[in-house]
mmCIF file of C-alpha atoms in Angstrom:
data_model
loop_
_atom_site.group_PDB
_atom_site.id
_atom_site.type_symbol
_atom_site.label_atom_id
_atom_site.label_comp_id
_atom_site.label_asym_id
_atom_site.label_seq_id
_atom_site.Cartn_x
_atom_site.Cartn_y
_atom_site.Cartn_z
ATOM 1 C CA ASP A 1 0.000 0.000 0.000
ATOM 2 C CA VAL A 2 1.103 3.513 -0.755
ATOM 3 C CA LYS A 3 1.849 5.438 2.332
ATOM 4 C CA VAL A 4 1.994 9.215 2.589
ATOM 5 C CA THR A 5 2.943 10.544 5.984
ATOM 6 C CA GLN A 6 2.921 14.070 7.319
ATOM 7 C CA SER A 7 5.131 15.202 10.156
ATOM 8 C CA SER A 8 2.417 16.552 12.440
ATOM 9 C CA ARG A 9 -1.328 16.014 12.840
ATOM 10 C CA TYR A 10 -1.844 19.199 14.812
ATOM 11 C CA LEU A 11 0.313 22.309 14.965
ATOM 12 C CA VAL A 12 -0.126 25.630 16.756
ATOM 13 C CA LYS A 13 2.107 28.523 15.751
ATOM 14 C CA ARG A 14 2.266 32.237 16.400
ATOM 15 C CA THR A 15 1.851 34.952 13.808
ATOM 16 C CA GLY A 16 5.159 35.705 12.110
ATOM 17 C CA GLU A 17 6.767 32.351 12.821
ATOM 18 C CA LYS A 18 8.366 30.317 10.062
ATOM 19 C CA VAL A 19 6.541 27.008 9.739
ATOM 20 C CA PHE A 20 7.705 23.801 8.088
ATOM 21 C CA LEU A 21 5.286 21.053 7.093
ATOM 22 C CA GLU A 22 6.915 17.818 5.985
ATOM 23 C CA CYS A 23 5.523 15.111 3.747
ATOM 24 C CA VAL A 24 7.082 11.755 2.889
ATOM 25 C CA GLN A 25 5.847 9.111 0.445
ATOM 26 C CA ASP A 26 7.211 5.607 0.139
ATOM 27 C CA MET A 27 6.152 4.592 -3.381
ATOM 28 C CA ASP A 28 8.741 6.337 -5.528
ATOM 29 C CA HIS A 29 6.085 8.659 -6.980
ATOM 30 C CA GLU A 30 7.229 11.390 -9.311
ATOM 31 C CA ASN A 31 4.540 13.898 -8.488
ATOM 32 C CA MET A 32 3.746 15.459 -5.137
ATOM 33 C CA PHE A 33 1.226 18.104 -4.094
ATOM 34 C CA TRP A 34 0.354 20.422 -1.260
ATOM 35 C CA TYR A 35 -3.272 21.455 -0.757
ATOM 36 C CA ARG A 36 -5.148 23.390 1.818
ATOM 37 C CA GLN A 37 -8.670 22.395 2.759
ATOM 38 C CA ASP A 38 -11.182 24.898 4.082
ATOM 39 C CA PRO A 39 -14.889 24.278 4.751
ATOM 40 C CA GLY A 40 -17.053 25.072 1.763
ATOM 41 C CA LEU A 41 -14.035 25.630 -0.496
ATOM 42 C CA GLY A 42 -12.945 22.068 -1.113
ATOM 43 C CA LEU A 43 -9.252 21.531 -1.739
ATOM 44 C CA ARG A 44 -7.084 24.223 -3.281
ATOM 45 C CA LEU A 45 -3.688 23.507 -4.736
ATOM 46 C CA ILE A 46 -0.808 25.452 -3.223
ATOM 47 C CA TYR A 47 2.206 23.910 -4.985
ATOM 48 C CA PHE A 48 3.036 20.926 -7.128
ATOM 49 C CA SER A 49 6.345 19.156 -7.741
ATOM 50 C CA TYR A 50 6.835 16.852 -10.708
ATOM 51 C CA ASP A 51 10.417 15.879 -9.940
ATOM 52 C CA VAL A 52 13.241 16.542 -7.519
ATOM 53 C CA LYS A 53 13.979 20.267 -7.341
ATOM 54 C CA MET A 54 11.129 20.962 -9.787
ATOM 55 C CA LYS A 55 8.040 22.841 -8.691
ATOM 56 C CA GLU A 56 5.095 24.738 -10.054
ATOM 57 C CA LYS A 57 2.772 27.182 -8.390
ATOM 58 C CA GLY A 58 -0.776 26.097 -7.834
ATOM 59 C CA ASP A 59 -3.833 28.265 -7.400
ATOM 60 C CA ILE A 60 -2.919 29.874 -4.067
ATOM 61 C CA PRO A 61 0.897 30.012 -3.690
ATOM 62 C CA GLU A 62 1.085 33.418 -2.004
ATOM 63 C CA GLY A 63 2.701 33.233 1.415
ATOM 64 C CA TYR A 64 4.046 29.730 0.813
ATOM 65 C CA SER A 65 7.170 28.139 -0.603
ATOM 66 C CA VAL A 66 8.208 24.519 -1.106
ATOM 67 C CA SER A 67 11.286 22.372 -1.188
ATOM 68 C CA ARG A 68 11.907 19.000 -2.796
ATOM 69 C CA GLU A 69 15.508 17.913 -2.342
ATOM 70 C CA LYS A 70 14.747 14.178 -2.376
ATOM 71 C CA LYS A 71 12.154 12.304 -4.385
ATOM 72 C CA GLU A 72 10.282 11.005 -1.375
ATOM 73 C CA ARG A 73 10.073 14.257 0.576
ATOM 74 C CA PHE A 74 8.122 17.449 -0.163
ATOM 75 C CA SER A 75 8.144 20.295 2.316
ATOM 76 C CA LEU A 76 5.770 23.223 2.572
ATOM 77 C CA ILE A 77 7.135 26.386 4.163
ATOM 78 C CA LEU A 78 5.163 29.282 5.543
ATOM 79 C CA GLU A 79 7.732 32.054 5.576
ATOM 80 C CA SER A 80 5.842 34.219 8.061
ATOM 81 C CA ALA A 81 2.685 32.583 9.324
ATOM 82 C CA SER A 82 -0.493 34.620 9.391
ATOM 83 C CA THR A 83 -3.884 33.915 10.922
ATOM 84 C CA ASN A 84 -5.463 33.458 7.480
ATOM 85 C CA GLN A 85 -3.205 30.463 6.983
ATOM 86 C CA THR A 86 -5.033 28.578 9.708
ATOM 87 C CA SER A 87 -6.278 25.552 7.811
ATOM 88 C CA MET A 88 -5.986 21.826 7.160
ATOM 89 C CA TYR A 89 -2.983 21.052 4.952
ATOM 90 C CA LEU A 90 -2.959 17.906 2.874
ATOM 91 C CA CYS A 91 -0.052 16.371 1.024
ATOM 92 C CA ALA A 92 -0.552 13.949 -1.866
ATOM 93 C CA SER A 93 1.508 11.974 -4.342
ATOM 94 C CA ARG A 94 0.854 10.100 -7.566
ATOM 95 C CA THR A 95 2.646 8.373 -10.409
ATOM 96 C CA GLY A 96 1.211 9.867 -13.590
ATOM 97 C CA THR A 97 -1.251 12.536 -14.607
ATOM 98 C CA LEU A 98 -4.151 10.093 -15.078
ATOM 99 C CA ASP A 99 -3.458 8.263 -11.856
ATOM 100 C CA GLU A 100 -5.217 8.802 -8.592
ATOM 101 C CA GLN A 101 -3.549 10.825 -5.887
ATOM 102 C CA TYR A 102 -2.698 9.298 -2.522
ATOM 103 C CA PHE A 103 -3.197 11.604 0.417
ATOM 104 C CA GLY A 104 -1.560 11.924 3.779
ATOM 105 C CA PRO A 105 -3.647 12.267 6.955
ATOM 106 C CA GLY A 106 -3.357 16.045 7.005
ATOM 107 C CA THR A 107 -1.905 18.655 9.342
ATOM 108 C CA ARG A 108 -4.328 20.949 11.080
ATOM 109 C CA LEU A 109 -2.433 24.208 11.518
ATOM 110 C CA THR A 110 -3.644 26.948 13.820
ATOM 111 C CA VAL A 111 -1.916 30.319 13.691
ATOM 112 C CA THR A 112 -2.649 32.565 16.670
ATOM 113 C CA ALA B 1 -13.053 27.912 -17.115
ATOM 114 C CA GLN B 2 -13.126 24.346 -15.903
ATOM 115 C CA SER B 3 -15.107 23.646 -12.791
ATOM 116 C CA VAL B 4 -16.810 21.057 -10.658
ATOM 117 C CA ALA B 5 -20.011 21.563 -8.707
ATOM 118 C CA GLN B 6 -21.483 19.498 -5.922
ATOM 119 C CA PRO B 7 -24.917 21.045 -5.525
ATOM 120 C CA GLU B 8 -25.705 19.518 -2.116
ATOM 121 C CA ASP B 9 -23.788 20.433 1.020
ATOM 122 C CA GLN B 10 -25.303 17.467 2.834
ATOM 123 C CA VAL B 11 -27.147 14.311 1.887
ATOM 124 C CA ASN B 12 -29.101 12.342 4.465
ATOM 125 C CA VAL B 13 -30.131 8.754 3.881
ATOM 126 C CA ALA B 14 -31.340 5.862 5.991
ATOM 127 C CA GLU B 15 -29.189 2.775 6.332
ATOM 128 C CA GLY B 16 -30.076 0.202 3.701
ATOM 129 C CA ASN B 17 -31.475 2.762 1.261
ATOM 130 C CA PRO B 18 -29.750 3.673 -1.980
ATOM 131 C CA LEU B 19 -27.648 6.816 -1.958
ATOM 132 C CA THR B 20 -26.654 9.342 -4.597
ATOM 133 C CA VAL B 21 -24.120 12.133 -4.242
ATOM 134 C CA LYS B 22 -24.319 14.527 -7.161
ATOM 135 C CA CYS B 23 -21.522 16.057 -9.203
ATOM 136 C CA THR B 24 -21.602 18.144 -12.365
ATOM 137 C CA TYR B 25 -18.631 19.415 -14.291
ATOM 138 C CA SER B 26 -17.665 21.920 -16.911
ATOM 139 C CA VAL B 27 -14.568 21.160 -18.993
ATOM 140 C CA SER B 28 -13.409 21.520 -22.537
ATOM 141 C CA GLY B 29 -12.891 18.206 -24.280
ATOM 142 C CA ASN B 30 -13.187 14.799 -22.670
ATOM 143 C CA PRO B 31 -13.200 14.901 -18.879
ATOM 144 C CA TYR B 32 -11.185 12.776 -16.485
ATOM 145 C CA LEU B 33 -13.262 12.486 -13.324
ATOM 146 C CA PHE B 34 -12.550 11.245 -9.808
ATOM 147 C CA TRP B 35 -14.339 10.642 -6.526
ATOM 148 C CA TYR B 36 -12.612 10.773 -3.153
ATOM 149 C CA VAL B 37 -13.903 10.178 0.362
ATOM 150 C CA GLN B 38 -12.664 11.739 3.602
ATOM 151 C CA TYR B 39 -13.481 10.092 6.897
ATOM 152 C CA PRO B 40 -13.297 12.260 10.038
ATOM 153 C CA ASN B 41 -9.772 13.440 10.853
ATOM 154 C CA ARG B 42 -8.313 11.523 7.920
ATOM 155 C CA GLY B 43 -6.848 12.358 4.544
ATOM 156 C CA LEU B 44 -8.720 11.746 1.315
ATOM 157 C CA GLN B 45 -9.054 8.222 -0.043
ATOM 158 C CA PHE B 46 -9.530 7.436 -3.717
ATOM 159 C CA LEU B 47 -12.861 5.768 -4.567
ATOM 160 C CA LEU B 48 -13.013 5.583 -8.345
ATOM 161 C CA LYS B 49 -12.218 7.350 -11.596
ATOM 162 C CA TYR B 50 -13.537 7.718 -15.117
ATOM 163 C CA ILE B 51 -10.977 8.096 -17.883
ATOM 164 C CA THR B 52 -12.643 6.452 -20.849
ATOM 165 C CA GLY B 53 -14.792 3.456 -21.730
ATOM 166 C CA ASP B 54 -17.835 2.168 -19.879
ATOM 167 C CA ASN B 55 -19.978 4.958 -18.458
ATOM 168 C CA LEU B 56 -20.604 3.002 -15.262
ATOM 169 C CA VAL B 57 -17.493 2.881 -13.138
ATOM 170 C CA LYS B 58 -17.183 0.620 -10.121
ATOM 171 C CA GLY B 59 -14.963 1.504 -7.221
ATOM 172 C CA SER B 60 -14.063 0.760 -3.627
ATOM 173 C CA TYR B 61 -16.489 -0.096 -0.792
ATOM 174 C CA GLY B 62 -19.343 -0.927 -3.191
ATOM 175 C CA PHE B 63 -19.549 2.547 -4.708
ATOM 176 C CA GLU B 64 -20.110 3.229 -8.377
ATOM 177 C CA ALA B 65 -20.483 6.327 -10.495
ATOM 178 C CA GLU B 66 -22.216 6.993 -13.763
ATOM 179 C CA PHE B 67 -20.659 9.268 -16.333
ATOM 180 C CA ASN B 68 -23.308 11.126 -18.328
ATOM 181 C CA LYS B 69 -21.807 13.236 -21.072
ATOM 182 C CA SER B 70 -25.034 14.896 -22.194
ATOM 183 C CA GLN B 71 -25.833 16.028 -18.653
ATOM 184 C CA THR B 72 -22.162 16.674 -17.777
ATOM 185 C CA SER B 73 -22.633 14.708 -14.588
ATOM 186 C CA PHE B 74 -20.723 12.086 -12.640
ATOM 187 C CA HIS B 75 -22.979 11.094 -9.755
ATOM 188 C CA LEU B 76 -21.732 8.733 -7.068
ATOM 189 C CA LYS B 77 -24.081 5.921 -6.097
ATOM 190 C CA LYS B 78 -24.402 2.954 -3.803
ATOM 191 C CA PRO B 79 -27.337 0.517 -3.780
ATOM 192 C CA SER B 80 -27.473 0.107 -0.008
ATOM 193 C CA ALA B 81 -25.975 2.676 2.370
ATOM 194 C CA LEU B 82 -24.105 1.777 5.546
ATOM 195 C CA VAL B 83 -23.688 3.948 8.629
ATOM 196 C CA SER B 84 -19.952 3.622 8.071
ATOM 197 C CA ASP B 85 -20.345 5.393 4.707
ATOM 198 C CA SER B 86 -20.955 8.639 6.602
ATOM 199 C CA ALA B 87 -18.140 10.923 5.480
ATOM 200 C CA LEU B 88 -17.242 13.889 3.300
ATOM 201 C CA TYR B 89 -17.199 13.150 -0.430
ATOM 202 C CA PHE B 90 -15.319 15.102 -3.070
ATOM 203 C CA CYS B 91 -15.725 15.031 -6.822
ATOM 204 C CA ALA B 92 -12.770 16.201 -8.914
ATOM 205 C CA VAL B 93 -11.941 16.754 -12.562
ATOM 206 C CA ARG B 94 -8.491 16.834 -14.098
ATOM 207 C CA ASP B 95 -7.598 20.220 -15.474
ATOM 208 C CA ARG B 96 -6.718 19.472 -19.086
ATOM 209 C CA GLY B 97 -4.968 22.791 -19.526
ATOM 210 C CA SER B 98 -2.565 22.317 -16.650
ATOM 211 C CA GLY B 99 0.418 20.904 -18.550
ATOM 212 C CA ASN B 100 2.792 18.903 -16.355
ATOM 213 C CA THR B 101 0.606 19.437 -13.341
ATOM 214 C CA GLY B 102 -2.435 17.496 -14.507
ATOM 215 C CA LYS B 103 -3.916 19.055 -11.430
ATOM 216 C CA LEU B 104 -7.328 18.232 -10.100
ATOM 217 C CA ILE B 105 -10.094 20.740 -9.607
ATOM 218 C CA PHE B 106 -12.143 19.704 -6.574
ATOM 219 C CA GLY B 107 -15.753 20.370 -5.772
ATOM 220 C CA GLN B 108 -16.593 21.875 -2.408
ATOM 221 C CA GLY B 109 -17.550 18.521 -0.918
ATOM 222 C CA THR B 110 -20.782 16.842 0.164
ATOM 223 C CA THR B 111 -21.312 15.476 3.644
ATOM 224 C CA LEU B 112 -23.104 12.149 3.597
ATOM 225 C CA GLN B 113 -24.991 11.263 6.753
ATOM 226 C CA VAL B 114 -26.344 7.699 6.968
ATOM 227 C CA LYS B 115 -28.720 7.179 9.869
ATOM 228 C CA PRO B 116 -29.391 3.767 11.418
#
C-alpha cells in the first residue's frame, strides 16, 4: 500500500513564525502536491512538484514556498505565518497525470 | 473555465437505502473524473475514476459512479448505504490545460450522513 505521511497532525504557531510542514511518500512517486482544505471551499492547490527540485505554483501560492531535495520528501514552508493560513494542509503523491492521488492524513495548523 | 459543482452540502439517507451524491462538471474536451472520500480526521481516499470506456465505473467499498456526457454529470451511487459510509465526499476533474501538473479541480464537498 502507498503510504503518505505528514510530520504533524496538529500544529499551533504564532503569527510571524516560520513554519515547516513535511511530507514523505514511500512509493517512488514522481509527483507530489500540497493542498489546503477549508470548509465550503474544497481543496485548493498550493504547490506541485513533478520531480526533484522541480516545482510549479498552484492556485494559491502566495505566502508559501516549497522544497523538494529528495524524491520522497516534499516540504511546505510558511515564511511568516499569518492567521489566514489557519487551515488543514494535505499532502498527496501520484505516479502519472491520469493516476489517482494518494493523500496523507493532514496537518491541522492553527496560527494565533 | 473548468469547474466542478457538488450542488448539495449534505445528503441524508437511511441505512439500507440507496444513496446518490451529485456532481456536475464543466470542462473543454473529454473529462477525467474522480471521486474521493474523507473520513473524520483523515486524509482523502480514492474511490473511483472515469478516464474512458464504460460509463458506469465501479470503485471501492461498493460505490459506483455513472458518467453522463449529455448532462455533464458524474454522480456517485451505492445501492445500499451503511452507517460507516458517513463521510465527506469530493468530486474532482483533471484540469486538461494544466500541462505537467495534470492538477485536479475539486468540488466543495458533500457530507453524507447515513442514519441507522
